[in-house]
mmCIF file of C-alpha atoms in Angstrom:
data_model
loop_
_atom_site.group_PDB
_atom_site.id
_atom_site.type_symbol
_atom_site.label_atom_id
_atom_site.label_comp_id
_atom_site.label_asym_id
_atom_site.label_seq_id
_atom_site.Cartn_x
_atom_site.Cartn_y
_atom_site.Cartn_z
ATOM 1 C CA UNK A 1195 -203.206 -55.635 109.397
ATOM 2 C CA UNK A 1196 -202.489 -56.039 113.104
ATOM 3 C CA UNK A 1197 -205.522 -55.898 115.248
ATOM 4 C CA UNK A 1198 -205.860 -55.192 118.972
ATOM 5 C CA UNK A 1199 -208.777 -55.346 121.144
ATOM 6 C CA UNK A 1200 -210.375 -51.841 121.446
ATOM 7 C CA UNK A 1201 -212.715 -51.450 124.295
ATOM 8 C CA UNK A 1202 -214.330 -47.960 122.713
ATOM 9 C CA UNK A 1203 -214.817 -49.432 119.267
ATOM 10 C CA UNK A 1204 -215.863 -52.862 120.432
ATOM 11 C CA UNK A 1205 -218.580 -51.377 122.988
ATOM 12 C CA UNK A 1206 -219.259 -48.053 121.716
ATOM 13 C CA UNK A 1207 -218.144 -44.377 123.101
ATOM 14 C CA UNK A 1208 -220.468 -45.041 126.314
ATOM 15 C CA UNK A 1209 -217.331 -47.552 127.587
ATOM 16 C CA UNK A 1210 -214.872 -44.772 127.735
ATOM 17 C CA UNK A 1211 -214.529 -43.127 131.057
ATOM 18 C CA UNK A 1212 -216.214 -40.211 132.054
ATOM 19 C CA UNK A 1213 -215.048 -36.760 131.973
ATOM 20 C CA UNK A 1214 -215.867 -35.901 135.409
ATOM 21 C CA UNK A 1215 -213.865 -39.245 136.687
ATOM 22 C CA UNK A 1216 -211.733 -38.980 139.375
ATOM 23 C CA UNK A 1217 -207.697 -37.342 137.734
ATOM 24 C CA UNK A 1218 -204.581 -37.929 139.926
ATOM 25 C CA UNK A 1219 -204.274 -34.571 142.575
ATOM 26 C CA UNK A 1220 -201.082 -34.095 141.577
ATOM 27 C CA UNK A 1221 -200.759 -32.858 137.807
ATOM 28 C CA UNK A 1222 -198.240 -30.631 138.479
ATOM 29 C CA UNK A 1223 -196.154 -32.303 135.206
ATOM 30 C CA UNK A 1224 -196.583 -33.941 132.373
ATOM 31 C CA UNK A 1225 -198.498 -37.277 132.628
ATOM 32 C CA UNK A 1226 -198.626 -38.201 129.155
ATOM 33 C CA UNK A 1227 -194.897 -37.915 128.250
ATOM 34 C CA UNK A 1228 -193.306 -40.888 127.361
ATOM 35 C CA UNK A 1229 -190.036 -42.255 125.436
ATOM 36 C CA UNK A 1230 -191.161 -44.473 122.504
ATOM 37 C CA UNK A 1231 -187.516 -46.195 122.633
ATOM 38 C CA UNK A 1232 -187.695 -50.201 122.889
ATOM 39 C CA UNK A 1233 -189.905 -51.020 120.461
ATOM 40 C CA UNK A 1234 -189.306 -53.872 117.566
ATOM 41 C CA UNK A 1235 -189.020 -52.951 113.796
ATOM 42 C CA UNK A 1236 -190.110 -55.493 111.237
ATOM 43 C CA UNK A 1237 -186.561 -56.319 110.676
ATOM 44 C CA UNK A 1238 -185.821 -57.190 114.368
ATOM 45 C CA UNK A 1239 -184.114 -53.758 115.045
ATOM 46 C CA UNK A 1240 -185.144 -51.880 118.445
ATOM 47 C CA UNK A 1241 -185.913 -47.966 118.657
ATOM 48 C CA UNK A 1242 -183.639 -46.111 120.726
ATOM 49 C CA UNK A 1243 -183.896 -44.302 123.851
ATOM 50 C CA UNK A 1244 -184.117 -40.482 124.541
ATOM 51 C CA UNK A 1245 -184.637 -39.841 120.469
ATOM 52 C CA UNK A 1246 -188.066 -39.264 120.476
ATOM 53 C CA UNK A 1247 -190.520 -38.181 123.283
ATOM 54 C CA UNK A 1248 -194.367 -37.600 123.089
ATOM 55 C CA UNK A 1249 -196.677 -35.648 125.196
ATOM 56 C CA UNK A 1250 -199.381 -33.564 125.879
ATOM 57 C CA UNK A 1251 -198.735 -29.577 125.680
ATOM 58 C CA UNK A 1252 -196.188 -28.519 128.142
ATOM 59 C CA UNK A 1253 -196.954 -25.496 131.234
ATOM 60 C CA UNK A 1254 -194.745 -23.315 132.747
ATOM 61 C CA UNK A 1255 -193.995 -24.309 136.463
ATOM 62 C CA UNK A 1256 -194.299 -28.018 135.514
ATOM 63 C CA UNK A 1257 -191.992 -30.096 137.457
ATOM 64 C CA UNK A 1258 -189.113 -32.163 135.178
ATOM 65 C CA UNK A 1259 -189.424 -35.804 134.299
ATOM 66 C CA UNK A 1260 -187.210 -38.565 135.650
ATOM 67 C CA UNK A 1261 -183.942 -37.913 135.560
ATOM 68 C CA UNK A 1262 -183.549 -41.048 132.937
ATOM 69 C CA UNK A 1263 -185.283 -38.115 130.239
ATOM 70 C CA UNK A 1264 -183.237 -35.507 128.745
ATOM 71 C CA UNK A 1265 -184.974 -32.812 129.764
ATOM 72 C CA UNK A 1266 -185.300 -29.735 128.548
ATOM 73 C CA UNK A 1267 -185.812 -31.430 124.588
ATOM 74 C CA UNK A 1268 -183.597 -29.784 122.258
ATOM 75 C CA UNK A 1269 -186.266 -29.547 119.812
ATOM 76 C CA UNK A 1270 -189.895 -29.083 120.286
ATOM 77 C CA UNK A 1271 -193.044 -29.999 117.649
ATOM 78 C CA UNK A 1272 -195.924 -28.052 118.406
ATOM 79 C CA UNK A 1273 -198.748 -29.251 116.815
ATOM 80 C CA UNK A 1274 -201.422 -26.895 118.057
ATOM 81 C CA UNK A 1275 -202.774 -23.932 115.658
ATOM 82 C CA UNK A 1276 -201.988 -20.103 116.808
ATOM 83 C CA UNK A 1277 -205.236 -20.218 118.703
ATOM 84 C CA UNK A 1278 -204.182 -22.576 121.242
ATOM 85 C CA UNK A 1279 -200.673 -21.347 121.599
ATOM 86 C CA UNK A 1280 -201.534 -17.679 122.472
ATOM 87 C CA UNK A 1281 -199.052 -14.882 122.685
ATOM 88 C CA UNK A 1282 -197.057 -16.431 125.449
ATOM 89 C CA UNK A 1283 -193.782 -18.251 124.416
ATOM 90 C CA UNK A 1284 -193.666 -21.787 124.520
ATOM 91 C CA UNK A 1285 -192.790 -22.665 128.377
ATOM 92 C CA UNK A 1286 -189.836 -24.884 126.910
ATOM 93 C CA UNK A 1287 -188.258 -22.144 124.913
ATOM 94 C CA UNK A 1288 -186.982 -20.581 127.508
ATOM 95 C CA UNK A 1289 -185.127 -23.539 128.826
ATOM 96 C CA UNK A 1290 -183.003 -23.412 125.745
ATOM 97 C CA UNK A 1291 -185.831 -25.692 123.690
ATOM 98 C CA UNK A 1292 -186.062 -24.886 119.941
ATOM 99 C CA UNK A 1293 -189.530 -24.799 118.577
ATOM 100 C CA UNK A 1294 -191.244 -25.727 115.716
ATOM 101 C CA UNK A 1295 -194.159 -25.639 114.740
ATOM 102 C CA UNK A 1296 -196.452 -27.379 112.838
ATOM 103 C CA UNK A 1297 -200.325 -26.996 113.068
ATOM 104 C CA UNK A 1298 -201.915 -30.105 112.036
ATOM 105 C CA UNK A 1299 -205.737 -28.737 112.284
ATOM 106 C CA UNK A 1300 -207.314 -26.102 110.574
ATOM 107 C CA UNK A 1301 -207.150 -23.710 108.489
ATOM 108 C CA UNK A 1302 -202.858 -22.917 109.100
ATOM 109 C CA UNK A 1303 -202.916 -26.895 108.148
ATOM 110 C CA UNK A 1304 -204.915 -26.739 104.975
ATOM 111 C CA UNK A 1305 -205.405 -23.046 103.889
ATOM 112 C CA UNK A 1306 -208.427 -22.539 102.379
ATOM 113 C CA UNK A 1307 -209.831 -25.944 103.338
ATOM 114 C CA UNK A 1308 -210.261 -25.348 107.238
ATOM 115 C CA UNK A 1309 -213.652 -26.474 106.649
ATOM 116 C CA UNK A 1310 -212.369 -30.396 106.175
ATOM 117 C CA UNK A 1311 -210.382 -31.178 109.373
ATOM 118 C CA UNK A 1312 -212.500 -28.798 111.429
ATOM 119 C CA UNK A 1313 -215.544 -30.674 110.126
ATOM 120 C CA UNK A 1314 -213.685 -33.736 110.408
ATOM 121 C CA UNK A 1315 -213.965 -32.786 114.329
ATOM 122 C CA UNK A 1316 -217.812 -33.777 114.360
ATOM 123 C CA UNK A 1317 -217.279 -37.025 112.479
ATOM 124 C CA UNK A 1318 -215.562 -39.293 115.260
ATOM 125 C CA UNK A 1319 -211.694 -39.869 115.609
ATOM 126 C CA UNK A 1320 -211.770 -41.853 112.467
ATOM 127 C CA UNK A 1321 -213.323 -39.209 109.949
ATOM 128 C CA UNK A 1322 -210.774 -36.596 111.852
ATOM 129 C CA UNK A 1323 -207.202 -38.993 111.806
ATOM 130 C CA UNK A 1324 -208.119 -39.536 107.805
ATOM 131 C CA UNK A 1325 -208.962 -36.249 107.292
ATOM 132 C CA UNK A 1326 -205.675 -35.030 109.010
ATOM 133 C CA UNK A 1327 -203.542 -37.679 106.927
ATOM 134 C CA UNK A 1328 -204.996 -36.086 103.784
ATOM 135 C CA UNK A 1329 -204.779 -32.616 104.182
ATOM 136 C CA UNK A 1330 -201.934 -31.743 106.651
ATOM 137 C CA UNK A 1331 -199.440 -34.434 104.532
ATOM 138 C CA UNK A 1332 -196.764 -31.711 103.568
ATOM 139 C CA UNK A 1333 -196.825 -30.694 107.608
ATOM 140 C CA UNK A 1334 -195.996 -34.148 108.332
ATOM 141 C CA UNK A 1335 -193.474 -34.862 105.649
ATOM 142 C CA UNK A 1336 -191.136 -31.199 107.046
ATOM 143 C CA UNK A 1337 -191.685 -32.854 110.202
ATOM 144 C CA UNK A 1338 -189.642 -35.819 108.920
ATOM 145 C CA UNK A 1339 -187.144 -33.571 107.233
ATOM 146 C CA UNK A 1340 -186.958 -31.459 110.879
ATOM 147 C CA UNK A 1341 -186.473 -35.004 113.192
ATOM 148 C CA UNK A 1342 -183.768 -36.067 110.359
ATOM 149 C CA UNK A 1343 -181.445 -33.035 111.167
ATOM 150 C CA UNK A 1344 -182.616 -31.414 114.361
ATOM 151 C CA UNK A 1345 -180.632 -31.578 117.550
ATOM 152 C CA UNK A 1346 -182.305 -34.787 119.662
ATOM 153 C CA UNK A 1347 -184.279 -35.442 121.903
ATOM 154 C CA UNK A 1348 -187.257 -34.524 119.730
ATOM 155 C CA UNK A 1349 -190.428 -33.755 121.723
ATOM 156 C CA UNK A 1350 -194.121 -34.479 119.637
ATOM 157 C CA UNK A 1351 -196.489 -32.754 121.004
ATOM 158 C CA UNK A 1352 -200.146 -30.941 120.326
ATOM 159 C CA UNK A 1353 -202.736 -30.493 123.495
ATOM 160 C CA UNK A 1354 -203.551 -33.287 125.084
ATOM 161 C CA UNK A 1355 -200.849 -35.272 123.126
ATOM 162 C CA UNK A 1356 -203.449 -37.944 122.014
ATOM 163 C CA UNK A 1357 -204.520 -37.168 118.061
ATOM 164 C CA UNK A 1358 -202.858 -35.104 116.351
ATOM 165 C CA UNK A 1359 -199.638 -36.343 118.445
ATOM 166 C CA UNK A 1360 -200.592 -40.123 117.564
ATOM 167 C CA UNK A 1361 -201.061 -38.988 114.096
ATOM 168 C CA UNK A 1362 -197.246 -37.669 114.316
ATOM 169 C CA UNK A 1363 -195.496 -40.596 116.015
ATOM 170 C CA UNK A 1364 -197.271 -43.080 114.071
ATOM 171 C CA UNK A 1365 -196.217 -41.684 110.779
ATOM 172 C CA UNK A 1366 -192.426 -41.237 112.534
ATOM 173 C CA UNK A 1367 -192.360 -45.020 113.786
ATOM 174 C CA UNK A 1368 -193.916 -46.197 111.081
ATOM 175 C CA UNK A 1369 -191.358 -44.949 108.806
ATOM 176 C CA UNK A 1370 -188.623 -46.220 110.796
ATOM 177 C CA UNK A 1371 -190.344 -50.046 110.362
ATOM 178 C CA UNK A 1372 -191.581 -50.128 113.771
ATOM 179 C CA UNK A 1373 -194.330 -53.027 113.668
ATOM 180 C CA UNK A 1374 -197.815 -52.066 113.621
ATOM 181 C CA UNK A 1375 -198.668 -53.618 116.742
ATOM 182 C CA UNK A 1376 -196.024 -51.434 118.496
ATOM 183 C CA UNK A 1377 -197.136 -48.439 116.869
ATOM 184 C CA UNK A 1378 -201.043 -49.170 118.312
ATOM 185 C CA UNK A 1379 -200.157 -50.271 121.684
ATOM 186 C CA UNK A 1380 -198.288 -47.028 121.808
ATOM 187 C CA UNK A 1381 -201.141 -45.203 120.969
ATOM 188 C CA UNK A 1382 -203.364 -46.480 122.808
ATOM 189 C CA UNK A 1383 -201.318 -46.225 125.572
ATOM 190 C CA UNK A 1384 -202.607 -42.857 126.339
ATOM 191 C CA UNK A 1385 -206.309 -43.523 127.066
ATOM 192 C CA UNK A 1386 -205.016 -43.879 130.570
ATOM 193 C CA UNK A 1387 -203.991 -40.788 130.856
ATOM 194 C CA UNK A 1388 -206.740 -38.921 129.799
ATOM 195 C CA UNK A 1389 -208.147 -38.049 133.113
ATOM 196 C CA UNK A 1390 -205.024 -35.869 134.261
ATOM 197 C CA UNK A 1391 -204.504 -34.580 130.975
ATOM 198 C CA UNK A 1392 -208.294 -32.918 131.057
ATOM 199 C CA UNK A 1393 -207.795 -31.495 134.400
ATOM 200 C CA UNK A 1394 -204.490 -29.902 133.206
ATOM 201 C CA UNK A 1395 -206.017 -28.875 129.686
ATOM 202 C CA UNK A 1396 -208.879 -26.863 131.887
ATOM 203 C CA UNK A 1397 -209.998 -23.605 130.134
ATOM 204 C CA UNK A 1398 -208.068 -24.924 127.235
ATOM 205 C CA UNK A 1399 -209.244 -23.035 124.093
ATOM 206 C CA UNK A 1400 -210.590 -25.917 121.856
ATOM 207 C CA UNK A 1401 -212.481 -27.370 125.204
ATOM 208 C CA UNK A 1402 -215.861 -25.516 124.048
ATOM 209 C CA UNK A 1403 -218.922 -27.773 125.180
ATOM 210 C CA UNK A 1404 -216.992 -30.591 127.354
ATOM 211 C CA UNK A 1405 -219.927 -30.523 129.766
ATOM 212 C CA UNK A 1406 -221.972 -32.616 127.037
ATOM 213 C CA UNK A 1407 -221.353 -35.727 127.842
ATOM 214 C CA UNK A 1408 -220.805 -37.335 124.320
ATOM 215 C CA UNK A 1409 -218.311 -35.022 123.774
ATOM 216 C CA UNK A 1410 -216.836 -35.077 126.843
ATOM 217 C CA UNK A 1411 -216.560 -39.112 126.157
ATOM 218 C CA UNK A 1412 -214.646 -38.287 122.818
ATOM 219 C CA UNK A 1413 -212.211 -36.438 124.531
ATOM 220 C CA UNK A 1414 -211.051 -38.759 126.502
ATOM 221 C CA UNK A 1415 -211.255 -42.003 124.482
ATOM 222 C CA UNK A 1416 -208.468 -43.591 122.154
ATOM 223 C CA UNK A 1417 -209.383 -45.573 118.626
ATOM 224 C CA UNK A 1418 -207.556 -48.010 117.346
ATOM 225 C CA UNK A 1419 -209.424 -48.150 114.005
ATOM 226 C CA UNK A 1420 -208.628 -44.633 113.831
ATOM 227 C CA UNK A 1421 -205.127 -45.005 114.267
ATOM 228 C CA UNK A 1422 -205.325 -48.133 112.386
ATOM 229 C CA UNK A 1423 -206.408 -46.092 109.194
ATOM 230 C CA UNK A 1424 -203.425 -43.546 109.673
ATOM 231 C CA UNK A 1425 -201.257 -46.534 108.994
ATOM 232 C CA UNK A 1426 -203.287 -48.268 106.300
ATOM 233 C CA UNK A 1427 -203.882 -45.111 104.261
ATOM 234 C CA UNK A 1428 -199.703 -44.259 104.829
ATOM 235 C CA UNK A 1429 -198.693 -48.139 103.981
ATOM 236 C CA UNK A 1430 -200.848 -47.881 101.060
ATOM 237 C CA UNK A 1431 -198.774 -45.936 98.767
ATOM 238 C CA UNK A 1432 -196.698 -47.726 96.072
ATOM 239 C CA UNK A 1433 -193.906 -46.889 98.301
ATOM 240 C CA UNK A 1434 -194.987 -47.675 100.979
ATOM 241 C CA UNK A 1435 -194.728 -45.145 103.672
ATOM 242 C CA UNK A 1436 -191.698 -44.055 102.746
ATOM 243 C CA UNK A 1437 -193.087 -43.404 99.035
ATOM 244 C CA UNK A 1438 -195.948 -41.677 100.479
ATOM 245 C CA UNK A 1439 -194.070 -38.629 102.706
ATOM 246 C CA UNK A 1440 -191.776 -38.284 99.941
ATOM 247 C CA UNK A 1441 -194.746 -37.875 97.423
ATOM 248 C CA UNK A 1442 -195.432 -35.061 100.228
ATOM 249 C CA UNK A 1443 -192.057 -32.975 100.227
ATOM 250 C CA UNK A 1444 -189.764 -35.311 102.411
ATOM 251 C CA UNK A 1445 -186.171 -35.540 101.476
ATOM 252 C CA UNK A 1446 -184.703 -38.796 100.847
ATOM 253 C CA UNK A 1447 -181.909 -37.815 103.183
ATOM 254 C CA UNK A 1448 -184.039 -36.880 105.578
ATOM 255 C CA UNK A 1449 -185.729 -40.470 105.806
ATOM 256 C CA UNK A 1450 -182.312 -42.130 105.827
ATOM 257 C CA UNK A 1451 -180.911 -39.882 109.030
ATOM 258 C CA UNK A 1452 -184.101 -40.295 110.558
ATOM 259 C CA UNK A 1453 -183.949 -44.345 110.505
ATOM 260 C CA UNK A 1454 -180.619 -44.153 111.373
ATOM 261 C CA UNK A 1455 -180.711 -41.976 114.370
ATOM 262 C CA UNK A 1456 -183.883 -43.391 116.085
ATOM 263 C CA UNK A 1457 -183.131 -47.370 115.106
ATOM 264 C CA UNK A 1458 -180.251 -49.179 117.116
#
């Protein structure tokens, strides 16, 4: 398996940066959104542009991307469970977005077993990526059959666009043969933009007890063993992990439209 260097697992949680570090003044958009176009697939094939788009969760009055991004997405996944979303509509569906959603935490991911991805929570990134792999599978596998058929560009998102989004796009790029070392630079590509994405998640509802410093530090930090154990446990089935969303519910048709639309 493809290892990078990972400053947080190498020299403990202590090396990520502090919550109460310094975040860009203006957060008045996204600043995790990004295009995962350009990157390599084992067999030399490049993801295309202005498919697929991650972030963290969207707010109303936030100011568009760069004109080089569709923008509004004609599709939106919303990862986040009915607590976080609130009554309010989704600020994108009233640009003409469609939304889905897909809570990947909790008990709306794993009725009657809330207890192992919300327990997951207290056992590192690690314990909470596996533990979201194993018990909100069939939410991931309709999220392939969605992304195979919906109108593009497809926005991933959840709250700060970090786990359960990483979780998401690994699984998507992944099954589209991006390489693994793609897939975790990607990833881990959002540690830097943790510090405007906590000072736009403020009074967030799942932010209970950020002033503790330990948490606060898991907040903000990226894992690449975590992320690396998405993909081993996915590349693990017979089928590789291709065999293992359609062991979930994923169409075969679904996985074929899917390649086809985000691979050039």
């Amino acid at each position: 398996m493809t290892s990078l260097t990972d400053p947080t697992d190498a020299a403990g949680a202590g090396s990520a940066p502090p919550l109460e570090a310094p975040a860009p003044a203006d957060v008045a958009g996204l600043v995790n959104l990004r295009d995962v176009g350009g990157m390599t697939t084992a067999d030399g094939r490049r993801t295309r542009p202005g498919v697929l788009y991650r972030s963290e969760m969207p707010k109303v009055g936030d100011r568009p991307p760069p004109e080089s991004m569709t923008w509004p997405p004609r599709t939106v996944i919303d990862l986040r469970s009915a607590v976080e979303r609130g009554p309010d509509p989704h600020p994108l569906a009233a640009l003409g977005a469609e939304i889905r959603v897909f809570p990947l935490l909790g008990d709306e991911a794993a009725p009657g077993r809330h207890t192992a991805t919300s327990g997951a929570m207290e056992g590192g990134l690690q314990a909470l990526y596996v533990a979201m792999v194993e018990h909100a599978a069939p939410q991931l596998a309709a999220i392939v059959d969605v992304v195979g058929e919906a109108p593009g560009p497809v926005l991933v998102h959840c709250a700060a666009g970090k786990d359960r989004t990483g979780v998401t796009i690994a699984v998507l790029l992944r099954l589209a043969g991006v390489v693994e070392e793609n897939v975790l630079a990607d990833y881990a590509a959002t540690e830097q933009n943790m510090r405007g994405v906590v000072r736009r998640l403020k009074g967030h509802a799942l932010l209970p007890g950020v002033s503790d410093p330990k948490r606060g530090r898991e907040l903000v930090k990226t894992s690449l063993a975590a992320a690396e154990a998405v993909i081993a446990t996915t590349d693990a089935h017979p089928g590789g992990v291709a065999g293992w969303v359609r062991a979930h519910g994923a169409g075969e048709e679904s996985i074929r439209r899917w390649r086809d639309r985000l691979l050039a």
